Amino acid sequence: MKRIVSIQDISCIGRCSLTVALPVLSAMGVECGIMPTAVLSAHTMFPGFTCADLTGELLPIAQHWKTQNVHLDAIYTGYLASTEQVETVLSVIDLLSDEDTLLFVDPAMADHGKLYAAFGPEFPAEMAKVVARAHITVPNITEACLMTGREYRTEYDEAYIRDLLQAVAALGAKKVVLTGVSFAPDTLGCMAYDSETGEFFSYFNHRDGASYHGTGDIFAATTLGGMMRGLSLYEALTLAVDFTLETILVTRSDPDAAWYGVEFERALPMLYRRLGEA
Ligand code: PXL
């Protein structure tokens, strides 16, 4: 079984980051170790959230694993707690990566044109240092714009998305996937760019009107899980778009979903089914 470690926060309530990555990757048949970057009472959309930054724990955890020869097939970074934490995370990546460790980076820090509450304007340039190392990175359009200095637009064409993909690749990432891309009112999906082959790829499914918190984390975990199970990036992205939509469709009637996240638990059987067919 493949073993990965996910470096992101524990938000104690409000499905996101590790409370999404762990169950999704487990359901996909991938061992998911964790390295919590912070413990928050709830994700940062909840007013008054508490946050204990765990920067001081990260290197000791990594050093211990090193003494135990822990092998990681992938390192998956998500929400990081602070600007100061980024250098530590880079050291952890250096310490724990072998030549065959996939570095998968979700620069989870912003959406809908705005940084999340915990971050100041200096943060995107720091996060760009992690993205620079990535074999695969999965920013949304806001995150890509903040890291590349491009203008954030809600109306755009394919040329705008291609330029953004190449701008993120120019930071150093080998394969870039932009999430939340939509060229028509009733479709939503992703567009990807492989800087080594120069190829672009996109996949779209039906767009549900509502937008929910934590779906970017579901998309990221599913993409990585698919790849760890032997799918190509393109097959994994197709599964991730379809599964993310499914989590939204099963959630429609839940009035709490805007805060507590989508009821992805009810959609997990789709992952078993689809991986069984792969
Ligand atoms: O889903 C991204 C995310 C992860 N972790 C925390 C967050 C958010 C988005 O707001 O606040 C703590």
mmCIF file of N, CA, C and O in Angstrom, residues 48-91:
data_model
loop_
_atom_site.group_PDB
_atom_site.id
_atom_site.type_symbol
_atom_site.label_atom_id
_atom_site.label_comp_id
_atom_site.label_asym_id
_atom_site.label_seq_id
_atom_site.Cartn_x
_atom_site.Cartn_y
_atom_site.Cartn_z
ATOM 1 N N GLY A 48 -14.067 34.096 15.342
ATOM 2 C CA GLY A 48 -13.575 33.808 16.695
ATOM 3 C C GLY A 48 -12.835 32.497 16.824
ATOM 4 O O GLY A 48 -12.610 32.023 17.954
ATOM 5 N N PHE A 49 -12.424 31.884 15.710
ATOM 6 C CA PHE A 49 -11.715 30.590 15.785
ATOM 7 C C PHE A 49 -10.435 30.725 16.614
ATOM 8 O O PHE A 49 -9.809 31.789 16.650
ATOM 9 N N THR A 50 -10.047 29.634 17.283
ATOM 10 C CA THR A 50 -8.760 29.614 17.981
ATOM 11 C C THR A 50 -7.742 28.890 17.094
ATOM 12 O O THR A 50 -8.118 28.084 16.235
ATOM 13 N N CYS A 51 -6.456 29.158 17.315
ATOM 14 C CA CYS A 51 -5.423 28.510 16.491
ATOM 15 C C CYS A 51 -4.141 28.336 17.293
ATOM 16 O O CYS A 51 -3.592 29.307 17.810
ATOM 17 N N ALA A 52 -3.691 27.087 17.435
ATOM 18 C CA ALA A 52 -2.378 26.819 18.031
ATOM 19 C C ALA A 52 -1.437 26.405 16.905
ATOM 20 O O ALA A 52 -1.619 25.360 16.273
ATOM 21 N N ASP A 53 -0.458 27.242 16.643
ATOM 22 C CA ASP A 53 0.515 27.002 15.570
ATOM 23 C C ASP A 53 1.505 25.930 16.045
ATOM 24 O O ASP A 53 2.078 26.039 17.129
ATOM 25 N N LEU A 54 1.706 24.892 15.249
ATOM 26 C CA LEU A 54 2.559 23.760 15.672
ATOM 27 C C LEU A 54 3.923 23.757 14.981
ATOM 28 O O LEU A 54 4.577 22.707 14.900
ATOM 29 N N THR A 55 4.360 24.919 14.515
ATOM 30 C CA THR A 55 5.631 24.988 13.783
ATOM 31 C C THR A 55 6.758 24.269 14.523
ATOM 32 O O THR A 55 7.538 23.522 13.921
ATOM 33 N N GLY A 56 6.846 24.476 15.846
ATOM 34 C CA GLY A 56 7.936 23.903 16.626
ATOM 35 C C GLY A 56 7.931 22.383 16.665
ATOM 36 O O GLY A 56 8.951 21.759 16.988
ATOM 37 N N GLU A 57 6.818 21.753 16.350
ATOM 38 C CA GLU A 57 6.726 20.284 16.377
ATOM 39 C C GLU A 57 7.169 19.635 15.070
ATOM 40 O O GLU A 57 7.462 18.438 15.027
ATOM 41 N N LEU A 58 7.175 20.410 13.974
ATOM 42 C CA LEU A 58 7.288 19.772 12.650
ATOM 43 C C LEU A 58 8.649 19.122 12.416
ATOM 44 O O LEU A 58 8.727 17.954 12.011
ATOM 45 N N LEU A 59 9.724 19.855 12.673
ATOM 46 C CA LEU A 59 11.052 19.260 12.428
ATOM 47 C C LEU A 59 11.338 18.083 13.354
ATOM 48 O O LEU A 59 11.859 17.050 12.892
ATOM 49 N N PRO A 60 11.015 18.185 14.669
ATOM 50 C CA PRO A 60 11.218 16.999 15.518
ATOM 51 C C PRO A 60 10.462 15.764 15.024
ATOM 52 O O PRO A 60 10.990 14.652 15.055
ATOM 53 N N ILE A 61 9.239 15.954 14.535
ATOM 54 C CA ILE A 61 8.486 14.807 13.993
ATOM 55 C C ILE A 61 9.237 14.239 12.782
ATOM 56 O O ILE A 61 9.472 13.023 12.681
ATOM 57 N N ALA A 62 9.652 15.133 11.871
ATOM 58 C CA ALA A 62 10.343 14.682 10.652
ATOM 59 C C ALA A 62 11.663 13.995 11.007
ATOM 60 O O ALA A 62 12.027 12.961 10.424
ATOM 61 N N GLN A 63 12.379 14.554 11.986
ATOM 62 C CA GLN A 63 13.673 13.962 12.365
ATOM 63 C C GLN A 63 13.471 12.575 12.969
ATOM 64 O O GLN A 63 14.245 11.655 12.712
ATOM 65 N N HIS A 64 12.403 12.426 13.756
ATOM 66 C CA HIS A 64 12.129 11.095 14.316
ATOM 67 C C HIS A 64 11.834 10.099 13.200
ATOM 68 O O HIS A 64 12.368 8.984 13.179
ATOM 69 N N TRP A 65 10.991 10.493 12.255
ATOM 70 C CA TRP A 65 10.674 9.593 11.136
ATOM 71 C C TRP A 65 11.941 9.205 10.378
ATOM 72 O O TRP A 65 12.097 8.075 9.952
ATOM 73 N N LYS A 66 12.828 10.171 10.243
ATOM 74 C CA LYS A 66 14.086 9.912 9.527
ATOM 75 C C LYS A 66 14.874 8.797 10.235
ATOM 76 O O LYS A 66 15.415 7.899 9.582
ATOM 77 N N THR A 67 14.911 8.863 11.579
ATOM 78 C CA THR A 67 15.648 7.818 12.306
ATOM 79 C C THR A 67 14.990 6.449 12.109
ATOM 80 O O THR A 67 15.641 5.420 12.271
ATOM 81 N N GLN A 68 13.705 6.437 11.780
ATOM 82 C CA GLN A 68 12.981 5.178 11.595
ATOM 83 C C GLN A 68 12.894 4.780 10.118
ATOM 84 O O GLN A 68 12.157 3.854 9.769
ATOM 85 N N ASN A 69 13.617 5.509 9.267
ATOM 86 C CA ASN A 69 13.623 5.218 7.820
ATOM 87 C C ASN A 69 12.223 5.162 7.209
ATOM 88 O O ASN A 69 11.931 4.290 6.383
ATOM 89 N N VAL A 70 11.362 6.071 7.638
ATOM 90 C CA VAL A 70 9.999 6.091 7.086
ATOM 91 C C VAL A 70 10.075 6.495 5.606
ATOM 92 O O VAL A 70 10.631 7.546 5.277
ATOM 93 N N HIS A 71 9.524 5.649 4.733
ATOM 94 C CA HIS A 71 9.510 6.002 3.306
ATOM 95 C C HIS A 71 8.145 6.568 2.925
ATOM 96 O O HIS A 71 7.105 6.002 3.264
ATOM 97 N N LEU A 72 8.173 7.684 2.214
ATOM 98 C CA LEU A 72 6.923 8.326 1.789
ATOM 99 C C LEU A 72 6.825 8.306 0.265
ATOM 100 O O LEU A 72 7.740 8.760 -0.425
ATOM 101 N N ASP A 73 5.681 7.796 -0.237
ATOM 102 C CA ASP A 73 5.463 7.830 -1.683
ATOM 103 C C ASP A 73 5.051 9.223 -2.138
ATOM 104 O O ASP A 73 5.245 9.574 -3.300
ATOM 105 N N ALA A 74 4.468 9.997 -1.220
ATOM 106 C CA ALA A 74 4.125 11.383 -1.556
ATOM 107 C C ALA A 74 4.076 12.220 -0.291
ATOM 108 O O ALA A 74 3.807 11.713 0.806
ATOM 109 N N ILE A 75 4.375 13.488 -0.460
ATOM 110 C CA ILE A 75 4.159 14.489 0.594
ATOM 111 C C ILE A 75 3.122 15.454 0.028
ATOM 112 O O ILE A 75 3.288 15.966 -1.086
ATOM 113 N N TYR A 76 2.073 15.654 0.798
ATOM 114 C CA TYR A 76 0.935 16.471 0.334
ATOM 115 C C TYR A 76 0.771 17.643 1.293
ATOM 116 O O TYR A 76 0.371 17.464 2.427
ATOM 117 N N THR A 77 1.129 18.845 0.843
ATOM 118 C CA THR A 77 0.976 20.000 1.715
ATOM 119 C C THR A 77 -0.310 20.753 1.370
ATOM 120 O O THR A 77 -0.706 20.845 0.210
ATOM 121 N N GLY A 78 -0.938 21.291 2.432
ATOM 122 C CA GLY A 78 -2.156 22.095 2.273
ATOM 123 C C GLY A 78 -2.026 23.373 3.082
ATOM 124 O O GLY A 78 -0.988 24.055 3.001
ATOM 125 N N TYR A 79 -3.027 23.646 3.889
ATOM 126 C CA TYR A 79 -3.063 24.889 4.667
ATOM 127 C C TYR A 79 -1.890 24.947 5.655
ATOM 128 O O TYR A 79 -1.728 24.061 6.492
ATOM 129 N N LEU A 80 -1.071 25.983 5.531
ATOM 130 C CA LEU A 80 0.050 26.190 6.466
ATOM 131 C C LEU A 80 -0.336 27.325 7.404
ATOM 132 O O LEU A 80 -1.098 28.227 7.047
ATOM 133 N N ALA A 81 0.211 27.288 8.634
ATOM 134 C CA ALA A 81 -0.332 28.138 9.690
ATOM 135 C C ALA A 81 0.144 29.578 9.630
ATOM 136 O O ALA A 81 -0.545 30.482 10.098
ATOM 137 N N SER A 82 1.336 29.822 9.081
ATOM 138 C CA SER A 82 1.889 31.166 9.183
ATOM 139 C C SER A 82 3.028 31.345 8.186
ATOM 140 O O SER A 82 3.604 30.366 7.686
ATOM 141 N N THR A 83 3.383 32.592 7.949
ATOM 142 C CA THR A 83 4.518 32.914 7.078
ATOM 143 C C THR A 83 5.780 32.257 7.608
ATOM 144 O O THR A 83 6.566 31.666 6.858
ATOM 145 N N GLU A 84 5.960 32.321 8.929
ATOM 146 C CA GLU A 84 7.173 31.782 9.563
ATOM 147 C C GLU A 84 7.265 30.264 9.372
ATOM 148 O O GLU A 84 8.359 29.698 9.379
ATOM 149 N N GLN A 85 6.118 29.611 9.228
ATOM 150 C CA GLN A 85 6.119 28.150 9.137
ATOM 151 C C GLN A 85 6.655 27.639 7.799
ATOM 152 O O GLN A 85 7.119 26.491 7.716
ATOM 153 N N VAL A 86 6.618 28.481 6.772
ATOM 154 C CA VAL A 86 6.948 27.993 5.432
ATOM 155 C C VAL A 86 8.377 27.450 5.366
ATOM 156 O O VAL A 86 8.607 26.362 4.824
ATOM 157 N N GLU A 87 9.347 28.161 5.922
ATOM 158 C CA GLU A 87 10.738 27.684 5.873
ATOM 159 C C GLU A 87 10.866 26.319 6.543
ATOM 160 O O GLU A 87 11.606 25.446 6.073
ATOM 161 N N THR A 88 10.169 26.145 7.660
ATOM 162 C CA THR A 88 10.209 24.857 8.360
ATOM 163 C C THR A 88 9.635 23.752 7.482
ATOM 164 O O THR A 88 10.188 22.645 7.401
ATOM 165 N N VAL A 89 8.533 24.044 6.814
ATOM 166 C CA VAL A 89 7.921 23.032 5.943
ATOM 167 C C VAL A 89 8.877 22.674 4.801
ATOM 168 O O VAL A 89 9.010 21.501 4.425
ATOM 169 N N LEU A 90 9.588 23.659 4.266
ATOM 170 C CA LEU A 90 10.573 23.357 3.212
ATOM 171 C C LEU A 90 11.670 22.430 3.748
ATOM 172 O O LEU A 90 12.099 21.493 3.054
ATOM 173 N N SER A 91 12.113 22.658 4.991
ATOM 174 C CA SER A 91 13.130 21.773 5.588
ATOM 175 C C SER A 91 12.581 20.363 5.787
ATOM 176 O O SER A 91 13.290 19.371 5.567
#
